[in-house]
CSV table of C-alpha atoms in Angstrom, one decimal:
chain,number,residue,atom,x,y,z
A,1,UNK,CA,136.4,16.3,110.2
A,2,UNK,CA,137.0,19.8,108.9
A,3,UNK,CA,141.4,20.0,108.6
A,4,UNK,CA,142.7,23.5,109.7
A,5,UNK,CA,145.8,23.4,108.0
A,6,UNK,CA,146.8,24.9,104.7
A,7,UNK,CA,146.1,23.2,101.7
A,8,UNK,CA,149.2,21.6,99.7
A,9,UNK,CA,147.5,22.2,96.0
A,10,UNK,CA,145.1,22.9,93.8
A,11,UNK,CA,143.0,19.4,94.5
A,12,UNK,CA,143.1,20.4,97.8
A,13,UNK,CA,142.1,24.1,97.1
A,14,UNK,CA,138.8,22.9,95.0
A,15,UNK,CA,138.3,20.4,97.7
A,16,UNK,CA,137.7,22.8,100.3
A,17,UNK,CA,135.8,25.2,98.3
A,18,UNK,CA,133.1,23.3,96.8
A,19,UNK,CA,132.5,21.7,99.9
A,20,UNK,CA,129.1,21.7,101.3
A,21,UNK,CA,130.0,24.3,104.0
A,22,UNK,CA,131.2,26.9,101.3
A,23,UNK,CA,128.2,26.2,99.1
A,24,UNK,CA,125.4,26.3,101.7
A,25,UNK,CA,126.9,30.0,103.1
A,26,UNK,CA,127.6,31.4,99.4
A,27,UNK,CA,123.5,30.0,98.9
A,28,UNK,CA,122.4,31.5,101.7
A,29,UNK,CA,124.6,34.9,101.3
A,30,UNK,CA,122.7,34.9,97.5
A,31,UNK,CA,119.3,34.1,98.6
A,32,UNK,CA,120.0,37.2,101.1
A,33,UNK,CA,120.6,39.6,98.7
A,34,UNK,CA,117.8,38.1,96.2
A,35,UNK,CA,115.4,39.1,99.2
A,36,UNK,CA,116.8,42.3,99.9
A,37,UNK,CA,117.1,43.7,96.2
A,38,UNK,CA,113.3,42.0,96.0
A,39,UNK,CA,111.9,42.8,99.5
A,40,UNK,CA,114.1,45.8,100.7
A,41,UNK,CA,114.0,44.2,104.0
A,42,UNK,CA,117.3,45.4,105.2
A,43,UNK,CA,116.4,49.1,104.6
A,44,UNK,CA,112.4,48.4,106.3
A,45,UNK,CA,114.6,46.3,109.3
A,46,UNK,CA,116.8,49.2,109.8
A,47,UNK,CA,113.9,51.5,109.5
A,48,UNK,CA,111.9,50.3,112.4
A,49,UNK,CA,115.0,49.8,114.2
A,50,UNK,CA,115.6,53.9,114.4
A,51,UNK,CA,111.9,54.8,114.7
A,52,UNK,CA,111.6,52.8,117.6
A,53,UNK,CA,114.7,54.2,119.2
A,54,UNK,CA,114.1,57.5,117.9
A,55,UNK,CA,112.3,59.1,121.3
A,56,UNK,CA,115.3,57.8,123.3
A,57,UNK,CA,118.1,59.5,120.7
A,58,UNK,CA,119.2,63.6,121.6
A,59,UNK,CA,117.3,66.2,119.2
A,60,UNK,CA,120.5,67.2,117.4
A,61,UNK,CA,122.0,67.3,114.1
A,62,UNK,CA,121.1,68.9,110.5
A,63,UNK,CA,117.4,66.7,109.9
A,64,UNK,CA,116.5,68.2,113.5
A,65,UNK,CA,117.3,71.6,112.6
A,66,UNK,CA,115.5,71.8,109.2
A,67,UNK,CA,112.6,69.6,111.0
A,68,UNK,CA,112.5,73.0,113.5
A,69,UNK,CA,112.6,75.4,111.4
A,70,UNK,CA,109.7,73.2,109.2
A,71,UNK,CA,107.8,73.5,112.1
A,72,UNK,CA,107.9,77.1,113.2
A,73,UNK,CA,107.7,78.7,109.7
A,74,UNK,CA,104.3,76.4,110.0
A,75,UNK,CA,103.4,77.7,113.4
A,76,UNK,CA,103.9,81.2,112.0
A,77,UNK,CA,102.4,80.7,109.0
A,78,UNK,CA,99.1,79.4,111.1
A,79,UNK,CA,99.2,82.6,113.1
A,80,UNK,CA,99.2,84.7,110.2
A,81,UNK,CA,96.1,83.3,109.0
A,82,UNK,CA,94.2,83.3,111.8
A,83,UNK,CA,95.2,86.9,112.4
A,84,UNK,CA,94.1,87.6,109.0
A,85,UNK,CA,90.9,85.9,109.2
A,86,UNK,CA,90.1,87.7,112.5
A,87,UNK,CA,91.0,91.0,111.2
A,88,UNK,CA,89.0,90.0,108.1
A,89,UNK,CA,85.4,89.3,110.6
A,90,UNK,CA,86.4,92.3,112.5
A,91,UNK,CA,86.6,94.3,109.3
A,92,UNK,CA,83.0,92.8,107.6
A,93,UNK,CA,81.4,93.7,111.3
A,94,UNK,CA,82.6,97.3,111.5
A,95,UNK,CA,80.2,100.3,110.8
A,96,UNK,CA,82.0,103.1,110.7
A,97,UNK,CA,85.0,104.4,109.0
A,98,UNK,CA,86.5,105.0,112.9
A,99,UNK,CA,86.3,101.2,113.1
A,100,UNK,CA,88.6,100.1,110.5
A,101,UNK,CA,90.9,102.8,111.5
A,102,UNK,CA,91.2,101.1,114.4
A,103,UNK,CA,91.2,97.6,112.9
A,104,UNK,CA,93.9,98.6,110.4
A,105,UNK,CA,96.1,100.1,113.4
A,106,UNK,CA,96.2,97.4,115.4
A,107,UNK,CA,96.1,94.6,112.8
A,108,UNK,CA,98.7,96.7,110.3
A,109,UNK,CA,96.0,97.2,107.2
A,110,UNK,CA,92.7,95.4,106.8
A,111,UNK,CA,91.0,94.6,103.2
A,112,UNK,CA,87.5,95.1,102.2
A,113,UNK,CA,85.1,94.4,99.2
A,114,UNK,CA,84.2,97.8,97.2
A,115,UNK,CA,81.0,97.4,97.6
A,116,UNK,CA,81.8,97.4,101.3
A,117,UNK,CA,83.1,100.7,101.2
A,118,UNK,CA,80.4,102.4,99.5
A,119,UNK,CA,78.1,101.4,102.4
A,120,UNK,CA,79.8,103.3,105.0
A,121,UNK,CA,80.6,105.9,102.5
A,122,UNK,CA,76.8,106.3,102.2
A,123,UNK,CA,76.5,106.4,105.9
A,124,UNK,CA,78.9,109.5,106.5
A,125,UNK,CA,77.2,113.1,106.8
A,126,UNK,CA,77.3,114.6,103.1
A,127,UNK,CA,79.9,117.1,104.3
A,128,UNK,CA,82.6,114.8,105.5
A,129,UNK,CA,81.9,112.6,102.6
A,130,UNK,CA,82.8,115.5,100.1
A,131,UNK,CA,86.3,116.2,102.2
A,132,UNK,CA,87.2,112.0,101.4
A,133,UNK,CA,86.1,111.3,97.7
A,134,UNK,CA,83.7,113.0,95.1
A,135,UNK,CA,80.8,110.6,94.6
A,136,UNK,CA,80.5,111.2,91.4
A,137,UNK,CA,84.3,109.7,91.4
A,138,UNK,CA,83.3,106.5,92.9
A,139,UNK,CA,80.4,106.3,90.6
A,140,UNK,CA,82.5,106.1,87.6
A,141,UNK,CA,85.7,104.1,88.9
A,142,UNK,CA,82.4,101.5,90.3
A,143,UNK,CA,80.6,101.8,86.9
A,144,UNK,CA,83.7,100.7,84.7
A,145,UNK,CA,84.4,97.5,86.6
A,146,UNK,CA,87.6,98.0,87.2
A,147,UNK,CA,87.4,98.7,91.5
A,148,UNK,CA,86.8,95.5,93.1
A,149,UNK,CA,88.6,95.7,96.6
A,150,UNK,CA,89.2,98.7,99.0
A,151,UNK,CA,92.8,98.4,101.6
A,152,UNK,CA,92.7,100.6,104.8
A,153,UNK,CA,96.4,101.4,105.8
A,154,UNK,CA,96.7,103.3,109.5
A,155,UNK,CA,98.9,106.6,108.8
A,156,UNK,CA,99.9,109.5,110.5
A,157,UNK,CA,96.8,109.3,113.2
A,158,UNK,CA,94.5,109.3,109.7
A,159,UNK,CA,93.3,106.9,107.7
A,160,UNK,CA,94.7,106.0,104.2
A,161,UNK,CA,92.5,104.1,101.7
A,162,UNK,CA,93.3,102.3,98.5
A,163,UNK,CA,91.3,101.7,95.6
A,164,UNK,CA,92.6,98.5,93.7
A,165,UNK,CA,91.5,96.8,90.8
A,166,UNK,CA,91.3,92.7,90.7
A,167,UNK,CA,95.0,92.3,90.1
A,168,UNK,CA,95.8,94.9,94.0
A,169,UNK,CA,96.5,97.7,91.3
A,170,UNK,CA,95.6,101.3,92.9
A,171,UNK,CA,93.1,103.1,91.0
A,172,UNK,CA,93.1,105.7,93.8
A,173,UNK,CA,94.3,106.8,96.7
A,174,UNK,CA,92.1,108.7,99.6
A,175,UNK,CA,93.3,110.1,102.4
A,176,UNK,CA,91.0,110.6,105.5
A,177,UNK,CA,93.0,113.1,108.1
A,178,UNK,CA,92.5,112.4,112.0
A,179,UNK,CA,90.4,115.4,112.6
A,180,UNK,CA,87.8,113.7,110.4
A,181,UNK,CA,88.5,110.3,112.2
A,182,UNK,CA,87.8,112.1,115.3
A,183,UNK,CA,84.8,113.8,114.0
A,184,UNK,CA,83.4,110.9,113.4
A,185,UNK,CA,83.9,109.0,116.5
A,186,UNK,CA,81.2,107.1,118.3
A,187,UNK,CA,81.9,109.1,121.2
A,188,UNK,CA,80.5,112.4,119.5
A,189,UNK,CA,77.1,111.0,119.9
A,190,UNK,CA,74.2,112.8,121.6
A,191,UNK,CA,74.1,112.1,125.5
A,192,UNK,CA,70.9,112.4,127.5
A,193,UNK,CA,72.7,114.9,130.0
A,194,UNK,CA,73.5,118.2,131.0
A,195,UNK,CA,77.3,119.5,131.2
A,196,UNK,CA,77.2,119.6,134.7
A,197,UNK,CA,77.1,115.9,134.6
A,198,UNK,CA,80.5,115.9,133.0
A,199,UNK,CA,83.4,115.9,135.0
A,200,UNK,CA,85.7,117.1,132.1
A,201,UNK,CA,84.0,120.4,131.6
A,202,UNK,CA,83.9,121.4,135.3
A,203,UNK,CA,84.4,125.2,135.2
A,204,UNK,CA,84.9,125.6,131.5
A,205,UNK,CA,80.6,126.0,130.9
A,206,UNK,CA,80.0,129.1,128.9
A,207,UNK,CA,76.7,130.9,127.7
A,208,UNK,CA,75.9,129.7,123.9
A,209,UNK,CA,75.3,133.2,123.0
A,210,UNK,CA,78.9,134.3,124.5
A,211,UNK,CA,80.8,131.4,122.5
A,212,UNK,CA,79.1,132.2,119.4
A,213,UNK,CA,80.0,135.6,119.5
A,214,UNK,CA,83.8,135.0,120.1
A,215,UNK,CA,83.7,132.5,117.2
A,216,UNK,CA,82.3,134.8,114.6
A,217,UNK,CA,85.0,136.8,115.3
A,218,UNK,CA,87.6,134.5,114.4
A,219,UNK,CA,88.4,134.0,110.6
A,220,UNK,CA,86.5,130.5,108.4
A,221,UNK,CA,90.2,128.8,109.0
A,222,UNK,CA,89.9,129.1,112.8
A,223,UNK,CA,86.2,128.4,113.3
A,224,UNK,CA,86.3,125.0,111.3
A,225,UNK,CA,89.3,123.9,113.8
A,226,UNK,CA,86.8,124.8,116.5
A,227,UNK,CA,83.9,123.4,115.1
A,228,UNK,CA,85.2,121.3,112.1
A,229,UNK,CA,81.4,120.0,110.9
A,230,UNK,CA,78.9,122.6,112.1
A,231,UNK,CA,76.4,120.8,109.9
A,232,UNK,CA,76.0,118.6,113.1
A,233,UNK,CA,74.9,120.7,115.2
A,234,UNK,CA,72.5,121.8,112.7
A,235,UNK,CA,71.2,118.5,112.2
A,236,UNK,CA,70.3,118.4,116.0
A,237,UNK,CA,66.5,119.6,117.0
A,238,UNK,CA,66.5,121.9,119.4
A,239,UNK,CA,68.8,125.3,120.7
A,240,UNK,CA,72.3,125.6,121.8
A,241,UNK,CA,72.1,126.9,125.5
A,242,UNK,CA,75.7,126.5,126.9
A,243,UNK,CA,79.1,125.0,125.1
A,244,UNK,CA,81.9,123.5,127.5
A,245,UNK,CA,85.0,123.1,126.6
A,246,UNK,CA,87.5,119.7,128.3
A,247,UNK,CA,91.0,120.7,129.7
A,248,UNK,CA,91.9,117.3,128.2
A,249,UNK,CA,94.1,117.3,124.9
A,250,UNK,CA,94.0,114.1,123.0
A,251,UNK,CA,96.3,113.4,119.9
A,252,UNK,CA,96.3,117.6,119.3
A,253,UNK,CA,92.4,117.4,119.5
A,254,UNK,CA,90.0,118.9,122.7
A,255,UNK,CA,86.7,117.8,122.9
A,256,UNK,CA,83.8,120.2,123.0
A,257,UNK,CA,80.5,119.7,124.6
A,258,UNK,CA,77.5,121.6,123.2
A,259,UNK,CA,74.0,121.5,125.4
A,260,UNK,CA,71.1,121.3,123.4
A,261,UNK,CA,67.5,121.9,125.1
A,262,UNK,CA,64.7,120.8,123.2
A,263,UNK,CA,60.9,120.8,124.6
A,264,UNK,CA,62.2,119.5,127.9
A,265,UNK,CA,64.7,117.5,127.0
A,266,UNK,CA,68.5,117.9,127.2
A,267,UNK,CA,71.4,116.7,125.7
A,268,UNK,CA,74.8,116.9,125.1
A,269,UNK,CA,76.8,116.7,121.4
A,270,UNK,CA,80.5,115.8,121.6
A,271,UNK,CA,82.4,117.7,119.2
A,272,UNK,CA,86.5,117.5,118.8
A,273,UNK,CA,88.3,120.7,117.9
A,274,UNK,CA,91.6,121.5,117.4
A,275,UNK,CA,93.7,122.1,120.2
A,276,UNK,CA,95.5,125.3,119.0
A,277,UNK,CA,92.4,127.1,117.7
A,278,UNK,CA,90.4,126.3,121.3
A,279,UNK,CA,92.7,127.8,123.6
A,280,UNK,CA,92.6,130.7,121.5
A,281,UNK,CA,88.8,130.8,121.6
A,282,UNK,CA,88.7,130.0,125.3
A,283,UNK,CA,91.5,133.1,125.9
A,284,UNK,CA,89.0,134.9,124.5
A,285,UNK,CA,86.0,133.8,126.1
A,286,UNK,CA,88.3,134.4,129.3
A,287,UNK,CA,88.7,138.3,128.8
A,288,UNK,CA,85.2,138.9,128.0
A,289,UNK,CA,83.9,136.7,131.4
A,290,UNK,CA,86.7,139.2,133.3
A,291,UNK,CA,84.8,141.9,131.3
A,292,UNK,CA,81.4,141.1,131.3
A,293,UNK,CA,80.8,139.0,134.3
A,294,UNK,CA,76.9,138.9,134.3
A,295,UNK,CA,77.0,137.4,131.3
């Protein structure tokens, strides 16, 4: 029978101590921490423990926080490549020059091979080509090795481009101004219509040989903001029989519609001029109508 009063002495002390009681729980508290400094149960015990109970416990605290943060920067991170990559196939499908400035201004710049660029620098008329780079330039910066990529940056309603070499050093810069953008614009193709068809020239339809007249008399620096590329006009088959002019201005340009007959066959070439220059031609073409209305 276990005695619950003090010991007396020493004997008594060492009695009680090395009883089996004592030594069974002092074995037992050993053997415990053998197994946990050989096992690590206590640590894998509580582990389980606080994933289980984990769903149930409030999202709070420092390990939250940074586990938050972890995860949006990721998120992020994932939308920036996939935006990349998208801009990227966009880029690689585009076939003009008026693409990827449209591509680099919504997507903030866009990045293409140099050999890329050369292909829709060969497909631009020779005229507009000579206003962005001298081939003979390209030829040597693409004959040295040195120009690997091409970066399109949106700017000022033109077109910026970079020339880098393989360590995004510029070898040159380009600039390509918004009247040439505009120039170039799908929407300057030939239709298969006359300029009554069009809405936006209603009214504004004038005699070919009257609007050519009033241009010549206009100095070089005025006709090319009326008719920036009048190579493409030459290029067309067939004879200019009435111009009409839009009552529309668009980012400082109007657009000019030019009706070509050829055989029987008409069309109509979109042509953007600047906006200052046509209401001075079209004053002009004004006073001579009031002056010469049979014509």
């Amino acid at each position: 029978m276990t005695s619950w009063t003090e010991p007396q002495n020493v004997t008594e002390w060492l009695r009680r101590l090395f009883a089996l009681r004592p030594v069974l729980l002092t074995l037992l508290i050993i053997g415990l921490l053998v197994l946990e400094l050989r096992f690590d149960w206590v640590e894998h015990a509580l582990g389980d423990y606080l994933a289980s109970t984990n769903p149930m416990r409030p999202e709070s605290g420092a390990i939250w926080e940074e586990g938050r943060q972890t995860r949006r920067a990721r998120e992020a991170l994932e939308e920036i490549v996939i935006d990349r990559q998208a801009s990227q196939r966009e880029a690689r499908n585009a076939t003009t020059l008026t693409q990827i400035a449209a591509i680099a201004a919504s997507r903030g710049g866009v990045m293409l091979s140099a050999e890329r660029f050369r292909n829709l620098y060969l497909k631009l008329p020779p005229a507009i080509a000579l206003e962005i780079a001298s081939a003979y330039e390209l030829l040597r910066l693409g004959s040295d090795g040195r120009w690997q990529r091409t970066y399109f940056e949106k700017s000022d309603g033109g077109l910026t481009v970079y020339l880098l070499d393989v360590q995004n050093r510029a070898l040159r810069q380009l600039e390509v101004p918004a009247d040439l953008l505009n120039d170039l614009d799908p929407g300057d193709l030939a239709r298969e219509e006359s300029l009554e068809e069009l809405p936006s020239f209603a009214e504004r339809i004038y005699p070919a040989e009257r609007f050519l007249a009033v241009l010549e008399v206009f100095s070089e620096e005025i006709r090319r903001s009326v008719v920036p590329h009048p190579e493409k006009l030459l290029n067309t088959p067939g004879r200019i029989i009435r111009v009409g002019i839009s009552d529309e201005t668009v980012a400082g340009f109007i657009t000019l519609g030019f009706e070509i007959l050829s055989g029987t066959q008409r069309r109509v070439v979109l042509v953007r001029g600047r906006d200052w220059a046509v209401w001075r031609l079209r004053a002009q073409l004004e006073e001579a109508k009031k002056s010469n209305p049979m014509k």
